Tab-separated table of C-alpha atoms in Angstrom:
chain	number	residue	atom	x	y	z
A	1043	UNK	CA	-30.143	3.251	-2.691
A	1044	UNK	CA	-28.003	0.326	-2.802
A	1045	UNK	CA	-29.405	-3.071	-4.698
A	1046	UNK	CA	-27.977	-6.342	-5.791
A	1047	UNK	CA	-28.665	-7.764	-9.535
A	1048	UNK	CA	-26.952	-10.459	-11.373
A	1049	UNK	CA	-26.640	-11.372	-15.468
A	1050	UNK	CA	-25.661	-14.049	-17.271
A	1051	UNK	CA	-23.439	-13.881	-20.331
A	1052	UNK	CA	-23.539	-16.959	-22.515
A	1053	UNK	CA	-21.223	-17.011	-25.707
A	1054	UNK	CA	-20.342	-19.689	-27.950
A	1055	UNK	CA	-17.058	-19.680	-29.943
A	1056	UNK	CA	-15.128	-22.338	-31.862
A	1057	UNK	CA	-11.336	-22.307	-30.839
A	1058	UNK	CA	-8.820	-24.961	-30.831
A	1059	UNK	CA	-7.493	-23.441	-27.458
A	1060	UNK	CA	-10.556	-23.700	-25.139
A	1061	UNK	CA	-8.349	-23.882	-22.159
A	1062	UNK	CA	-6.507	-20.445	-23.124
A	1063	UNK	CA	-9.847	-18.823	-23.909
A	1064	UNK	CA	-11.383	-20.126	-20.314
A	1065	UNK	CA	-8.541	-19.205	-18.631
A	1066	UNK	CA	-8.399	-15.711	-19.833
A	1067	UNK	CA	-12.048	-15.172	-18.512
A	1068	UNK	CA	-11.216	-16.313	-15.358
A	1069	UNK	CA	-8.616	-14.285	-15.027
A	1070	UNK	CA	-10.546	-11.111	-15.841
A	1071	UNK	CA	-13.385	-12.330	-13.879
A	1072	UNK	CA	-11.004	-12.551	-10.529
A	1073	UNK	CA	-10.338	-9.028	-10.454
A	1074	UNK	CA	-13.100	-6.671	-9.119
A	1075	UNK	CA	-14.941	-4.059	-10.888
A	1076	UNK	CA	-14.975	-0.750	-9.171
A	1077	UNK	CA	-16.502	2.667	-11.039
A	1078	UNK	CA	-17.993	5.912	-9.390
A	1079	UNK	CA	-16.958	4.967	-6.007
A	1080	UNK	CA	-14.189	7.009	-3.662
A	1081	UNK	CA	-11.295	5.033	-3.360
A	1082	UNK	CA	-8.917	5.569	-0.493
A	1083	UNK	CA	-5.803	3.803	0.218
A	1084	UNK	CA	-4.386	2.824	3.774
A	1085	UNK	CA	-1.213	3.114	3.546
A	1086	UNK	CA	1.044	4.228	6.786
A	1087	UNK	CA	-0.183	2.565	10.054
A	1088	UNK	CA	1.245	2.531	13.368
A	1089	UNK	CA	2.387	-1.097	14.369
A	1090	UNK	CA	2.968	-2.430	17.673
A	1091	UNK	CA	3.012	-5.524	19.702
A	1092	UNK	CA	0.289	-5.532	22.391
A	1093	UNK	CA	1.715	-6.519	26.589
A	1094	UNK	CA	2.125	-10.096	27.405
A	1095	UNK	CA	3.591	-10.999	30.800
A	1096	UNK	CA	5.375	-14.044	29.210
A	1097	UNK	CA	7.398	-11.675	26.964
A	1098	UNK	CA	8.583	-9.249	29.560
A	1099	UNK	CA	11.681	-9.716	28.357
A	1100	UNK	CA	11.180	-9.103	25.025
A	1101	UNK	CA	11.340	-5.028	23.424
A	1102	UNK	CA	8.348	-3.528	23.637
A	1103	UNK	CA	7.470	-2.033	20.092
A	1104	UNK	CA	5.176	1.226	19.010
A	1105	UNK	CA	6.296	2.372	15.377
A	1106	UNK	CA	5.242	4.015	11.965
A	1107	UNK	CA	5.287	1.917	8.776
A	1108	UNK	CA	3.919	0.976	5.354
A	1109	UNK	CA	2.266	-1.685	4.136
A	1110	UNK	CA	2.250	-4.629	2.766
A	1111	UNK	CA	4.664	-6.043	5.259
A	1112	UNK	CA	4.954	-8.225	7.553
A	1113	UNK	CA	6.046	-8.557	11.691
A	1114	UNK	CA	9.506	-9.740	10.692
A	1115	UNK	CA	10.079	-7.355	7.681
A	1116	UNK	CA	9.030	-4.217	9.646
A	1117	UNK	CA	10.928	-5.065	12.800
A	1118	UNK	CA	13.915	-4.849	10.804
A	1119	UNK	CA	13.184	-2.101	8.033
A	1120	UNK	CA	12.812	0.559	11.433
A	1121	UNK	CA	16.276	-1.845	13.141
A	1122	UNK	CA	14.319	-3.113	15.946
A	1123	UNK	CA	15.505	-7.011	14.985
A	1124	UNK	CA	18.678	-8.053	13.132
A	1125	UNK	CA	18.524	-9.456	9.666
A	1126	UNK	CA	16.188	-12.449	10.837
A	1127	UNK	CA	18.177	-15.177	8.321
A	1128	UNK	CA	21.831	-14.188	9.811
A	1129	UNK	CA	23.361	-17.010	11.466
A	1130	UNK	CA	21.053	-18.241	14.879
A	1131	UNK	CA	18.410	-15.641	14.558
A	1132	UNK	CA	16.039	-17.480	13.459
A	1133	UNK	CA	15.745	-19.019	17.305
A	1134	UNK	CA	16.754	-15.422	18.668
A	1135	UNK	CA	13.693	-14.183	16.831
A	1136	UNK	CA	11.448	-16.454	18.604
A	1137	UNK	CA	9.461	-13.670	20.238
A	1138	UNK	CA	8.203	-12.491	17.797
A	1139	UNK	CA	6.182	-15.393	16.863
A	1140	UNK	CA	4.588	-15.505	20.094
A	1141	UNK	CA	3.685	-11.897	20.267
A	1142	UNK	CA	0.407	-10.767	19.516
A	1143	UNK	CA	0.613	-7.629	17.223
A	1144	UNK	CA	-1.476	-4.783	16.467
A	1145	UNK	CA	-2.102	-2.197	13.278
A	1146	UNK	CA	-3.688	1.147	13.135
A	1147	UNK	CA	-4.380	3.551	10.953
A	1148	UNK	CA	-7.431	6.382	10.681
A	1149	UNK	CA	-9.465	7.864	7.591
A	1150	UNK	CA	-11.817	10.360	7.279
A	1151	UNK	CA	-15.163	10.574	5.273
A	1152	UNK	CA	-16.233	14.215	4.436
A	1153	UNK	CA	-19.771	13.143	3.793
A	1154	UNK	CA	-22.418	11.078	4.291
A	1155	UNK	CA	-22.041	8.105	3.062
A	1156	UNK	CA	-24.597	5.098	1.178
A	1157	UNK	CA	-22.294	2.145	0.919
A	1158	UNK	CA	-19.038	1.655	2.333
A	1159	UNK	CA	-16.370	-1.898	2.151
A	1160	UNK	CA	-13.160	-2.152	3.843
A	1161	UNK	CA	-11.095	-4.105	0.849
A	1162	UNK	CA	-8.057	-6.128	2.337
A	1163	UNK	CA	-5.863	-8.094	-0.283
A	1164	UNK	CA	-4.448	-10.668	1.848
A	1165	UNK	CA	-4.589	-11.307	5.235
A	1166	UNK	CA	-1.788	-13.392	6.471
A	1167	UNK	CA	-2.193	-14.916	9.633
A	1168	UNK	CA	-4.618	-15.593	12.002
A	1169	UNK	CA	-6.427	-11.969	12.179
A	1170	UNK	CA	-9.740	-9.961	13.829
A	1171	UNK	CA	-10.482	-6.584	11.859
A	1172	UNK	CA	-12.121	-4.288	14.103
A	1173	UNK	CA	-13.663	-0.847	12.816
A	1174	UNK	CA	-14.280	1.829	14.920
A	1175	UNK	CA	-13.399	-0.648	17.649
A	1176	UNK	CA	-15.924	-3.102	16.749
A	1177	UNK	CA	-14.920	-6.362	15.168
A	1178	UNK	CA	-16.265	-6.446	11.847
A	1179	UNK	CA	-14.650	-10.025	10.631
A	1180	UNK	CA	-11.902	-12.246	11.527
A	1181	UNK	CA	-9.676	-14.097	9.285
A	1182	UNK	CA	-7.815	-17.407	8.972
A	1183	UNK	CA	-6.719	-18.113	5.398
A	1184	UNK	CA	-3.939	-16.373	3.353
A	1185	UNK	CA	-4.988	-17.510	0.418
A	1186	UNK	CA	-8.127	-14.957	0.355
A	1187	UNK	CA	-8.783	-11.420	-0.695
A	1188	UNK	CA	-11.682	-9.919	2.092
A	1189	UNK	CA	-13.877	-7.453	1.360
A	1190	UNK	CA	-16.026	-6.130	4.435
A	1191	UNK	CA	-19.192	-3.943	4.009
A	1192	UNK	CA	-18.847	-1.423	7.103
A	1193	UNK	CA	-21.808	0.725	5.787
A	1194	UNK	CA	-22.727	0.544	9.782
A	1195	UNK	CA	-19.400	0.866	11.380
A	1196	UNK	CA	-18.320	4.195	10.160
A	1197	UNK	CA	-19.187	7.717	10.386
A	1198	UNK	CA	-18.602	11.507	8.766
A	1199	UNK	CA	-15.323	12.194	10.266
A	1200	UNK	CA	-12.808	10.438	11.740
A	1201	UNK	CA	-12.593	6.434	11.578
A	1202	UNK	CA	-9.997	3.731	12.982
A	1203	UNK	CA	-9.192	0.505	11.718
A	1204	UNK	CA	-7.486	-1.756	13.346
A	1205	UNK	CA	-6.398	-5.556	12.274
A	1206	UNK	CA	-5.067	-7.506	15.736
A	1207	UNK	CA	-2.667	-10.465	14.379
A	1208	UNK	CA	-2.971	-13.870	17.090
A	1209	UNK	CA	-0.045	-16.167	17.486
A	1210	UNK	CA	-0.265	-18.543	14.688
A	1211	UNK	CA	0.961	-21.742	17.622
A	1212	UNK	CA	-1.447	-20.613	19.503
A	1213	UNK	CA	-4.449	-20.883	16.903
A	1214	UNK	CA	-3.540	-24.096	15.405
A	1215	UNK	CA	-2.581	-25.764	18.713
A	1216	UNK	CA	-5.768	-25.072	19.449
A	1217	UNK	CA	-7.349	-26.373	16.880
A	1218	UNK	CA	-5.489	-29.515	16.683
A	1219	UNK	CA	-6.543	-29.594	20.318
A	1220	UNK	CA	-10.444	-29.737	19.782
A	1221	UNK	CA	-10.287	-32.098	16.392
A	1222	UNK	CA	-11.390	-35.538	17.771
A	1223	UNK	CA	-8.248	-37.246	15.746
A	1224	UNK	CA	-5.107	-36.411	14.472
A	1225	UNK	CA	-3.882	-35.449	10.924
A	1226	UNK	CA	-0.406	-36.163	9.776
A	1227	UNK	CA	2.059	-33.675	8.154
A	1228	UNK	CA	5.726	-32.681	8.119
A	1229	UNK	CA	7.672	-32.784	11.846
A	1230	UNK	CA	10.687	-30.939	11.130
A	1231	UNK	CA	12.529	-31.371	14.246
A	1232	UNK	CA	15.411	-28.730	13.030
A	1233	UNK	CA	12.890	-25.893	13.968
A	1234	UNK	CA	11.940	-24.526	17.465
A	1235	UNK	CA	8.468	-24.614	16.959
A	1236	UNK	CA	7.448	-28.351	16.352
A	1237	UNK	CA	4.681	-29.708	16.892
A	1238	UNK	CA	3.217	-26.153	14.475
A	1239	UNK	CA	-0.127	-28.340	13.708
A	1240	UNK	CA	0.168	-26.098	10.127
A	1241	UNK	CA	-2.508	-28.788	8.750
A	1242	UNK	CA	-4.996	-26.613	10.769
A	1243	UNK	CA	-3.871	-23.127	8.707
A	1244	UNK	CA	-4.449	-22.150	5.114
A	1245	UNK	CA	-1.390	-20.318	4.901
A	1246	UNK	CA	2.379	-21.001	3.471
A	1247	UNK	CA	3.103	-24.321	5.176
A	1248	UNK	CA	7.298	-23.032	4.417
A	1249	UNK	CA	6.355	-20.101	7.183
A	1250	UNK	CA	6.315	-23.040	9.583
A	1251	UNK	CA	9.655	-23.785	8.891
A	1252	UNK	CA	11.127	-26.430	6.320
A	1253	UNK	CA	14.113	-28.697	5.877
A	1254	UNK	CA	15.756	-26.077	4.043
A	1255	UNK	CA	14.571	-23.095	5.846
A	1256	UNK	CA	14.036	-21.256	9.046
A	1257	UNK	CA	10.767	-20.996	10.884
A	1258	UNK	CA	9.404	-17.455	11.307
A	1259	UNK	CA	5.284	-17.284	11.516
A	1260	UNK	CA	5.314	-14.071	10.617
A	1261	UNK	CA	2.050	-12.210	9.921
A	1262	UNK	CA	0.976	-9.337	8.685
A	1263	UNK	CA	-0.921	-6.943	5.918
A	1264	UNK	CA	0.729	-8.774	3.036
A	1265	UNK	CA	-1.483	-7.029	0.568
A	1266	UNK	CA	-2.938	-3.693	0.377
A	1267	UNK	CA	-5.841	-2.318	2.573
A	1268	UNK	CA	-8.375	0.354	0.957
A	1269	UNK	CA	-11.777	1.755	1.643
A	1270	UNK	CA	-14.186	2.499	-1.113
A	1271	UNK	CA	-17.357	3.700	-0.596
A	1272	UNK	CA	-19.999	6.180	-2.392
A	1273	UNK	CA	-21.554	9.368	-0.964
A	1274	UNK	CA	-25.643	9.778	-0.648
A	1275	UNK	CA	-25.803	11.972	-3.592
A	1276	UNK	CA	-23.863	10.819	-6.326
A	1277	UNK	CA	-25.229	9.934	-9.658
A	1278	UNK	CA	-22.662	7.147	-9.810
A	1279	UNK	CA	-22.883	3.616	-9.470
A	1280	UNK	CA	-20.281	1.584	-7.781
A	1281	UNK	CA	-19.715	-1.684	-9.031
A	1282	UNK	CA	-18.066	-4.899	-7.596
A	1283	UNK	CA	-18.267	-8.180	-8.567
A	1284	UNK	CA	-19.206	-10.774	-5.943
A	1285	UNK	CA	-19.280	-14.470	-7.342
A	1286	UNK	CA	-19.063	-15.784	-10.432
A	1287	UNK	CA	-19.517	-19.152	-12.345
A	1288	UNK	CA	-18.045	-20.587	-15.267
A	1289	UNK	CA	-19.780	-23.607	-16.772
A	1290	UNK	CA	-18.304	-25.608	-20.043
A	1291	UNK	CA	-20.139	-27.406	-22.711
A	1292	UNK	CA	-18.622	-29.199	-25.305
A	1293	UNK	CA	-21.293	-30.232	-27.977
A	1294	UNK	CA	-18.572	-32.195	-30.271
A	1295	UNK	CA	-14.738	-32.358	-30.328
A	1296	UNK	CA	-14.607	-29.070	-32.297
A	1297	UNK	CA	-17.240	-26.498	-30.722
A	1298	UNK	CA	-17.621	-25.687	-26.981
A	1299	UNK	CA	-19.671	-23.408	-25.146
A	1300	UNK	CA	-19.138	-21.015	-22.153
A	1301	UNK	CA	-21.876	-20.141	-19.421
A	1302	UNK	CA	-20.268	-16.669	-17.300
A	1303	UNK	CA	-22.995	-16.089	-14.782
A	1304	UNK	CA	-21.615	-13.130	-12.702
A	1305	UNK	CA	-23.205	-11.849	-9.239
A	1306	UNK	CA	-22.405	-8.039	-8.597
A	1307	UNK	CA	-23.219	-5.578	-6.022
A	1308	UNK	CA	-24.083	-2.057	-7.476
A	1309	UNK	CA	-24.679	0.996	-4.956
A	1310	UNK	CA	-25.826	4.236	-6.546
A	1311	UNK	CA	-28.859	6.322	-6.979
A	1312	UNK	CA	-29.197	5.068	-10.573
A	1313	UNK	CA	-28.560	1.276	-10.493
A	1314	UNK	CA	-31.561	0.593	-12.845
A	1315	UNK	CA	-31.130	-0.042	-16.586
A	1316	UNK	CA	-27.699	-0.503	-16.434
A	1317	UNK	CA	-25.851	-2.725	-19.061
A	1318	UNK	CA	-22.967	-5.000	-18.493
A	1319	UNK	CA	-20.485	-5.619	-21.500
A	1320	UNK	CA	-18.102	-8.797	-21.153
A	1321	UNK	CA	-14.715	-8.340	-23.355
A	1322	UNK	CA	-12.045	-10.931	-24.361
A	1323	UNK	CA	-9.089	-8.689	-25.323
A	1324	UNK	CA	-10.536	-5.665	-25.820
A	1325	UNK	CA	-12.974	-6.984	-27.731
A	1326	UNK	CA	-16.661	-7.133	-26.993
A	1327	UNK	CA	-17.788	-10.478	-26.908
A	1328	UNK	CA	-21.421	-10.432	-25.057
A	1329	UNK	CA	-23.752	-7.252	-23.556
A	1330	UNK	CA	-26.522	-8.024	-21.260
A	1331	UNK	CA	-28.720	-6.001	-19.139
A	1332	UNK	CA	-28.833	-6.856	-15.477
A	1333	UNK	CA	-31.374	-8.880	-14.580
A	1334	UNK	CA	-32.074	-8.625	-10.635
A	1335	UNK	CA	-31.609	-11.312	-8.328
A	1336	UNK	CA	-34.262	-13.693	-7.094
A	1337	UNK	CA	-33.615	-15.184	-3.262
């Protein structure tokens, strides 16, 4: 059985640091709440750079390696590039900006299965996740934990995953291309790839090369990859929190109020009557049931 709900947790304190105490919620708020659930981390993948006829002249790669990473920093842990910062490399290295690179890994589920997310921590580049061969999202923002429900992608058994990194020129060229004006930023005309259109990218406009640096566009699985998921049977619940809100009210200059209205997903045979506890440094601070959510 898997179900949504969502509870509010409204507290009122009197502090003279309202910005600490805010903060501190939204900190624990950002990091998601996972109990009961199997928990598998992808860690080893094969990584290789898919044929272009424009880079025949270019190394074609197929190796083992770890994540997080990127293209740059595994090319040279397994000595397939030269230290990428050493003296002209940078425009040596050109290649493998323009190559379109692959990752792959496998896991197996023992059992059947009621829920099931593919968790990626950060994304970098421009990106299509496929499970099982079938895409299941694609990506364009760095900035961005994803979290995937493939519930109807996998199977008992084996399983692939695979996350298929573009050219980043060739994604915001293009989208530069079909805006109906243009938007100004940075030329540096020290770097090999200008115009990079970087505007047209949420991701570290310094990967585009700077004044005082080189110009990689690297990509890759900058953050860790896992699967979670809960079998048919268990008495468990898996919890995850999916959006949250934080509203302020300050009656006077002294007392303020905070409104935490939290969204989670819970999968499990037992998701009803379940109570949520909020606590500000280990200390309980507000309990509420769940109250399920109205579309």
């Amino acid at each position: 059985m898997t179900s949504k709900r969502y509870y509010e947790l409204i507290v009122t304190e009197i502090s003279d640091n309202v910005s600490d105490l805010v903060m501190k919620w939204w900190a624990g708020l950002g990091v998601g709440v996972v109990c009961g659930a199997h928990v598998l981390p992808l860690q080893r993948w094969r990584f290789f750079n898919v044929a272009d006829p424009m880079l025949l002249n270019h190394p074609h790669v197929d190796i083992m390696t770890t994540i997080p990473g990127t293209a740059h920093t595994h090319l040279r842990d397994a000595r397939v590039i030269p230290d990428p910062v050493a003296g002209y490399n940078e425009r040596r290295l050109q290649w493998v900006a323009m190559a379109t690179w692959m990752y792959e890994t496998s896991f197996t589920l023992t059992s059947s299965h009621a829920d099931a997310t593919l968790a990626l921590d950060e994304v970098d580049g421009v990106a299509s996740i496929l499970v099982n061969d079938v895409v299941v999202a694609t990506t364009a923002n760095s900035f961005v934990s994803y979290s995937v429900n493939v519930s109807s992608f996998v199977r008992q058994g084996n399983n692939t995953v695979q996350v298929r990194f573009e050219p980043l020129l060739n994604y915001t060229r293009d989208q530069a291309a079909r805006y109906p004006y243009m938007l100004p930023a940075t030329i540096n005309p020290n770097t090999w790839a200008e115009p990079t259109q970087r505007v047209f990218l949420r991701k570290a406009g310094s990967d585009f090369g700077w004044d005082w640096g080189p110009a990689f566009l690297t990509s890759g699985l900058r953050g860790n990859v896992s699967v979670h998921w809960t079998d048919d049977h268990t008495t468990a619940i898996d919890c995850c929190i999916r959006d949250y809100t934080v509203d302020q009210h300050f009656p006077n200059a002294t007392d303020f109020a905070v409104h935490v209205t939290v969204c989670l997903h819970l999968t499990g045979s037992n998701c009803l009557g379940v109570t949520a506890e909020l606590s500000v440094d280990q200390h309980v601070v507000a309990t509420s049931p769940l109250r399920r959510r109205h579309h």
